[in-house]
Amino acid sequence: DGYLQSRAPYTLLLELRHRLLLHPDQQDSTSGARGGRYNIPLLNSLVLHVGAQAIAQMQAKGPQLASPIGNSPPMDIYAQLAGDLDSEGRYAFLNALANQLRYPNSHTHYFSCVLLFLFQEANTELLQEQITRVLVERLIVHRPHPWGLLITFIELIKNPRYHFWSKPFIRAAPEIEKLFESVARSCMGSQPPPPGGAATGGAAGSQRSDGGADDASTASGGTGMLSLGGEH
């Protein structure tokens, strides 16, 4: 909580990964029900608490004073986890974020923006691939799917700023490419955009007007779904 208020001490960010590891006696080498080497309940609680505090801070400051999501202590913590954790820990972390994609409200809106921001600002393709994996794994199961999950994935594949269809992992194999196209059609009810991101506009910006738009506007400081920092 102290870091969320003052961005100090900076050493907290460097200690996060170590604090999330289980004691060696508690680790499950098979990565089974207990989640491998990481304390999954603690990780889930951390993700939820940081997000809840971030939303409360933005709502307290109001639309004019709220900081962009990309320039905030909560995003410092999320970005540190995304970059510092190994593949196992990052997968658990991204699932903890995706767990918060629920019905239309400021909570879902915030965590949707976090995932999209991490995808956009990723300095490695591995992070983008893992974010995509977490979303698609939840979309290939039987419906109904959570509203926030659908909106986040549609925004990712339809908004040109993410260059989703030009990512190499999308076309790593014909079977994978067909899977993504099938999921995209299922979500959007139409043919997915061609490579290079020829689609125009964001899906979330239009679909959010059907419900929860007021909550989404509140969470982003009244600037709409894609208030991700204004750095682009």
Tab-separated table of C-alpha atoms in Angstrom:
chain	number	residue	atom	x	y	z
A	1	ASP	CA	0.000	0.000	0.000
A	2	GLY	CA	2.884	2.341	0.718
A	3	TYR	CA	4.285	1.896	-2.779
A	4	LEU	CA	0.876	2.496	-4.336
A	5	GLN	CA	0.738	5.858	-2.582
A	6	SER	CA	4.294	7.125	-3.027
A	7	ARG	CA	6.152	4.783	-5.429
A	8	ALA	CA	8.582	3.986	-2.640
A	9	PRO	CA	10.514	1.984	-1.771
A	10	TYR	CA	11.610	1.011	-5.276
A	11	THR	CA	13.199	-2.144	-3.865
A	12	LEU	CA	9.688	-3.546	-3.422
A	13	LEU	CA	9.464	-4.120	-7.170
A	14	LEU	CA	12.716	-6.033	-7.155
A	15	GLU	CA	11.546	-8.255	-4.293
A	16	LEU	CA	8.135	-9.170	-5.694
A	17	ARG	CA	9.156	-12.307	-7.552
A	18	HIS	CA	11.015	-13.718	-4.557
A	19	ARG	CA	8.091	-13.009	-2.231
A	20	LEU	CA	5.700	-14.876	-4.505
A	21	LEU	CA	7.778	-18.053	-4.510
A	22	LEU	CA	6.777	-20.878	-2.227
A	23	HIS	CA	9.218	-22.298	0.274
A	24	PRO	CA	11.072	-25.227	-1.347
A	25	ASP	CA	9.298	-27.665	0.969
A	26	GLN	CA	5.931	-26.467	-0.349
A	27	GLN	CA	6.775	-26.455	-4.047
A	28	ASP	CA	5.196	-29.004	-6.368
A	29	SER	CA	7.757	-30.017	-8.981
A	30	THR	CA	5.005	-31.373	-11.232
A	31	SER	CA	3.189	-28.000	-11.345
A	32	GLY	CA	0.006	-29.769	-10.324
A	33	ALA	CA	-2.913	-28.598	-8.224
A	34	ARG	CA	-0.739	-26.540	-5.902
A	35	GLY	CA	0.581	-24.434	-8.774
A	36	GLY	CA	4.232	-25.373	-8.985
A	37	ARG	CA	6.769	-23.012	-7.434
A	38	TYR	CA	4.512	-19.995	-6.893
A	39	ASN	CA	2.049	-19.088	-4.182
A	40	ILE	CA	-0.989	-18.794	-6.439
A	41	PRO	CA	-3.466	-17.559	-3.788
A	42	LEU	CA	-1.011	-14.811	-2.822
A	43	LEU	CA	-0.454	-13.857	-6.463
A	44	ASN	CA	-4.214	-13.700	-7.111
A	45	SER	CA	-4.710	-11.574	-4.005
A	46	LEU	CA	-1.903	-9.207	-5.000
A	47	VAL	CA	-3.308	-8.691	-8.506
A	48	LEU	CA	-6.809	-8.041	-7.176
A	49	HIS	CA	-5.688	-5.699	-4.376
A	50	VAL	CA	-3.461	-3.594	-6.628
A	51	GLY	CA	-6.253	-3.249	-9.187
A	52	ALA	CA	-8.851	-2.334	-6.580
A	53	GLN	CA	-6.561	0.337	-5.144
A	54	ALA	CA	-5.841	1.698	-8.622
A	55	ILE	CA	-9.540	2.067	-9.423
A	56	ALA	CA	-10.233	3.721	-6.071
A	57	GLN	CA	-7.401	6.220	-6.625
A	58	MET	CA	-8.612	7.150	-10.112
A	59	GLN	CA	-12.175	7.616	-8.952
A	60	ALA	CA	-11.052	9.725	-5.985
A	61	LYS	CA	-8.945	12.030	-8.186
A	62	GLY	CA	-11.666	12.517	-10.763
A	63	PRO	CA	-11.461	12.741	-14.560
A	64	GLN	CA	-9.174	15.782	-14.689
A	65	LEU	CA	-6.486	14.614	-12.250
A	66	ALA	CA	-6.397	10.864	-12.802
A	67	SER	CA	-3.051	9.674	-14.158
A	68	PRO	CA	-2.918	7.633	-17.392
A	69	ILE	CA	-2.981	3.933	-16.657
A	70	GLY	CA	0.522	3.465	-18.051
A	71	ASN	CA	2.039	6.031	-15.699
A	72	SER	CA	0.961	4.815	-12.291
A	73	PRO	CA	2.322	2.805	-9.346
A	74	PRO	CA	-0.128	-0.073	-9.948
A	75	MET	CA	1.109	-0.462	-13.514
A	76	ASP	CA	4.687	-0.361	-12.234
A	77	ILE	CA	3.873	-3.465	-10.210
A	78	TYR	CA	2.070	-5.244	-13.049
A	79	ALA	CA	4.820	-4.426	-15.561
A	80	GLN	CA	7.486	-5.633	-13.138
A	81	LEU	CA	5.695	-8.936	-12.662
A	82	ALA	CA	5.186	-9.376	-16.403
A	83	GLY	CA	8.863	-8.774	-17.083
A	84	ASP	CA	10.503	-10.396	-14.054
A	85	LEU	CA	8.570	-13.639	-13.640
A	86	ASP	CA	9.578	-16.758	-15.529
A	87	SER	CA	7.153	-18.466	-17.915
A	88	GLU	CA	5.389	-20.390	-15.144
A	89	GLY	CA	4.953	-17.378	-12.917
A	90	ARG	CA	3.956	-15.092	-15.799
A	91	TYR	CA	1.282	-17.544	-16.919
A	92	ALA	CA	-0.179	-17.595	-13.408
A	93	PHE	CA	0.000	-13.790	-13.237
A	94	LEU	CA	-1.784	-13.304	-16.576
A	95	ASN	CA	-4.482	-15.750	-15.522
A	96	ALA	CA	-4.952	-13.751	-12.336
A	97	LEU	CA	-5.555	-10.661	-14.494
A	98	ALA	CA	-7.917	-12.523	-16.838
A	99	ASN	CA	-9.925	-13.778	-13.848
A	100	GLN	CA	-11.082	-10.185	-13.353
A	101	LEU	CA	-12.624	-9.862	-16.841
A	102	ARG	CA	-16.255	-10.172	-15.866
A	103	TYR	CA	-19.430	-8.140	-16.432
A	104	PRO	CA	-19.513	-4.466	-17.510
A	105	ASN	CA	-18.162	-2.257	-14.723
A	106	SER	CA	-15.109	-0.190	-13.835
A	107	HIS	CA	-13.357	-3.252	-12.391
A	108	THR	CA	-13.555	-5.211	-15.659
A	109	HIS	CA	-12.650	-2.122	-17.668
A	110	TYR	CA	-9.490	-1.522	-15.656
A	111	PHE	CA	-8.176	-5.064	-15.930
A	112	SER	CA	-9.016	-5.154	-19.635
A	113	CYS	CA	-6.921	-2.018	-20.098
A	114	VAL	CA	-4.080	-3.556	-18.082
A	115	LEU	CA	-3.902	-6.629	-20.310
A	116	LEU	CA	-4.092	-4.566	-23.489
A	117	PHE	CA	-1.426	-2.175	-22.210
A	118	LEU	CA	0.909	-5.034	-21.325
A	119	PHE	CA	0.401	-6.507	-24.801
A	120	GLN	CA	1.063	-3.191	-26.518
A	121	GLU	CA	4.127	-2.315	-24.454
A	122	ALA	CA	5.635	-5.816	-24.336
A	123	ASN	CA	9.319	-5.866	-25.157
A	124	THR	CA	9.239	-9.564	-26.011
A	125	GLU	CA	6.951	-11.567	-28.240
A	126	LEU	CA	6.783	-14.242	-25.545
A	127	LEU	CA	4.703	-11.973	-23.309
A	128	GLN	CA	2.313	-11.175	-26.164
A	129	GLU	CA	2.025	-14.861	-26.965
A	130	GLN	CA	1.246	-15.737	-23.345
A	131	ILE	CA	-1.414	-13.020	-23.093
A	132	THR	CA	-3.015	-14.382	-26.258
A	133	ARG	CA	-2.823	-17.928	-24.943
A	134	VAL	CA	-4.559	-17.015	-21.682
A	135	LEU	CA	-7.417	-15.318	-23.527
A	136	VAL	CA	-7.854	-17.985	-26.214
A	137	GLU	CA	-7.812	-20.846	-23.698
A	138	ARG	CA	-10.876	-19.281	-22.096
A	139	LEU	CA	-12.624	-18.656	-25.402
A	140	ILE	CA	-12.370	-22.154	-26.866
A	141	VAL	CA	-14.527	-23.640	-24.103
A	142	HIS	CA	-18.305	-23.759	-24.383
A	143	ARG	CA	-20.262	-20.527	-24.072
A	144	PRO	CA	-21.281	-18.345	-22.335
A	145	HIS	CA	-18.047	-16.372	-22.046
A	146	PRO	CA	-17.610	-13.463	-19.644
A	147	TRP	CA	-18.405	-10.107	-21.243
A	148	GLY	CA	-15.042	-8.641	-20.302
A	149	LEU	CA	-13.153	-11.553	-21.839
A	150	LEU	CA	-14.943	-11.142	-25.175
A	151	ILE	CA	-14.497	-7.380	-25.280
A	152	THR	CA	-10.795	-7.606	-24.460
A	153	PHE	CA	-10.092	-10.189	-27.152
A	154	ILE	CA	-12.164	-8.365	-29.777
A	155	GLU	CA	-10.302	-5.144	-29.004
A	156	LEU	CA	-6.989	-6.958	-29.303
A	157	ILE	CA	-7.677	-8.509	-32.693
A	158	LYS	CA	-9.587	-5.598	-34.233
A	159	ASN	CA	-7.694	-2.471	-33.155
A	160	PRO	CA	-4.760	-1.767	-35.529
A	161	ARG	CA	-2.607	-0.387	-32.712
A	162	TYR	CA	-1.906	-3.926	-31.467
A	163	HIS	CA	-0.859	-5.362	-34.878
A	164	PHE	CA	-2.258	-8.669	-33.679
A	165	TRP	CA	-2.550	-10.433	-37.026
A	166	SER	CA	1.023	-9.605	-37.973
A	167	LYS	CA	2.529	-11.396	-34.949
A	168	PRO	CA	4.694	-14.376	-35.992
A	169	PHE	CA	3.185	-16.723	-33.402
A	170	ILE	CA	-0.237	-16.331	-35.040
A	171	ARG	CA	1.074	-18.040	-38.182
A	172	ALA	CA	3.541	-20.442	-36.609
A	173	ALA	CA	1.590	-23.349	-38.124
A	174	PRO	CA	-1.517	-23.671	-40.317
A	175	GLU	CA	-3.422	-25.355	-37.484
A	176	ILE	CA	-2.696	-22.480	-35.113
A	177	GLU	CA	-3.686	-19.880	-37.690
A	178	LYS	CA	-6.983	-21.675	-38.314
A	179	LEU	CA	-7.626	-21.829	-34.571
A	180	PHE	CA	-7.196	-18.079	-34.164
A	181	GLU	CA	-9.389	-17.355	-37.168
A	182	SER	CA	-12.065	-19.692	-35.829
A	183	VAL	CA	-12.028	-18.045	-32.400
A	184	ALA	CA	-12.114	-14.592	-34.002
A	185	ARG	CA	-15.145	-15.525	-36.119
A	186	SER	CA	-16.868	-16.966	-33.073
A	187	CYS	CA	-16.324	-13.741	-31.120
A	188	MET	CA	-17.092	-11.230	-33.875
A	189	GLY	CA	-19.456	-13.179	-36.089
A	190	SER	CA	-17.425	-12.251	-39.176
A	191	GLN	CA	-14.164	-12.925	-40.953
A	192	PRO	CA	-11.134	-11.732	-38.960
A	193	PRO	CA	-9.032	-8.896	-40.408
A	194	PRO	CA	-6.191	-9.802	-42.763
A	195	PRO	CA	-2.508	-9.742	-41.733
A	196	GLY	CA	-1.215	-6.253	-41.084
A	197	GLY	CA	-4.232	-5.083	-39.097
A	198	ALA	CA	-6.389	-3.586	-41.828
A	199	ALA	CA	-9.331	-3.291	-39.452
A	200	THR	CA	-10.348	0.178	-38.420
A	201	GLY	CA	-11.444	1.363	-35.037
A	202	GLY	CA	-11.622	-0.502	-31.766
A	203	ALA	CA	-14.265	-3.079	-31.074
A	204	ALA	CA	-14.498	-2.198	-27.434
A	205	GLY	CA	-15.171	1.458	-28.046
A	206	SER	CA	-18.405	0.675	-29.897
A	207	GLN	CA	-19.577	-2.358	-27.979
A	208	ARG	CA	-19.073	-0.820	-24.562
A	209	SER	CA	-21.864	1.630	-25.289
A	210	ASP	CA	-24.364	-1.194	-24.868
A	211	GLY	CA	-23.718	-1.550	-21.169
A	212	GLY	CA	-21.350	-0.465	-18.476
A	213	ALA	CA	-20.133	2.549	-20.424
A	214	ASP	CA	-20.559	4.866	-17.470
A	215	ASP	CA	-18.533	2.589	-15.224
A	216	ALA	CA	-15.816	2.231	-17.867
A	217	SER	CA	-15.631	5.981	-18.289
A	218	THR	CA	-15.293	6.442	-14.550
A	219	ALA	CA	-12.434	3.973	-14.304
A	220	SER	CA	-10.424	5.642	-17.053
A	221	GLY	CA	-11.080	9.149	-15.874
A	222	GLY	CA	-13.848	9.769	-18.387
A	223	THR	CA	-11.720	9.207	-21.470
A	224	GLY	CA	-13.177	5.907	-22.685
A	225	MET	CA	-11.930	2.374	-23.115
A	226	LEU	CA	-8.563	3.099	-24.643
A	227	SER	CA	-7.159	5.520	-22.085
A	228	LEU	CA	-3.952	3.551	-21.888
A	229	GLY	CA	-1.538	6.366	-21.308
A	230	GLY	CA	-1.677	8.497	-24.405
A	231	GLU	CA	1.865	7.652	-25.372
A	232	HIS	CA	0.913	6.598	-28.892
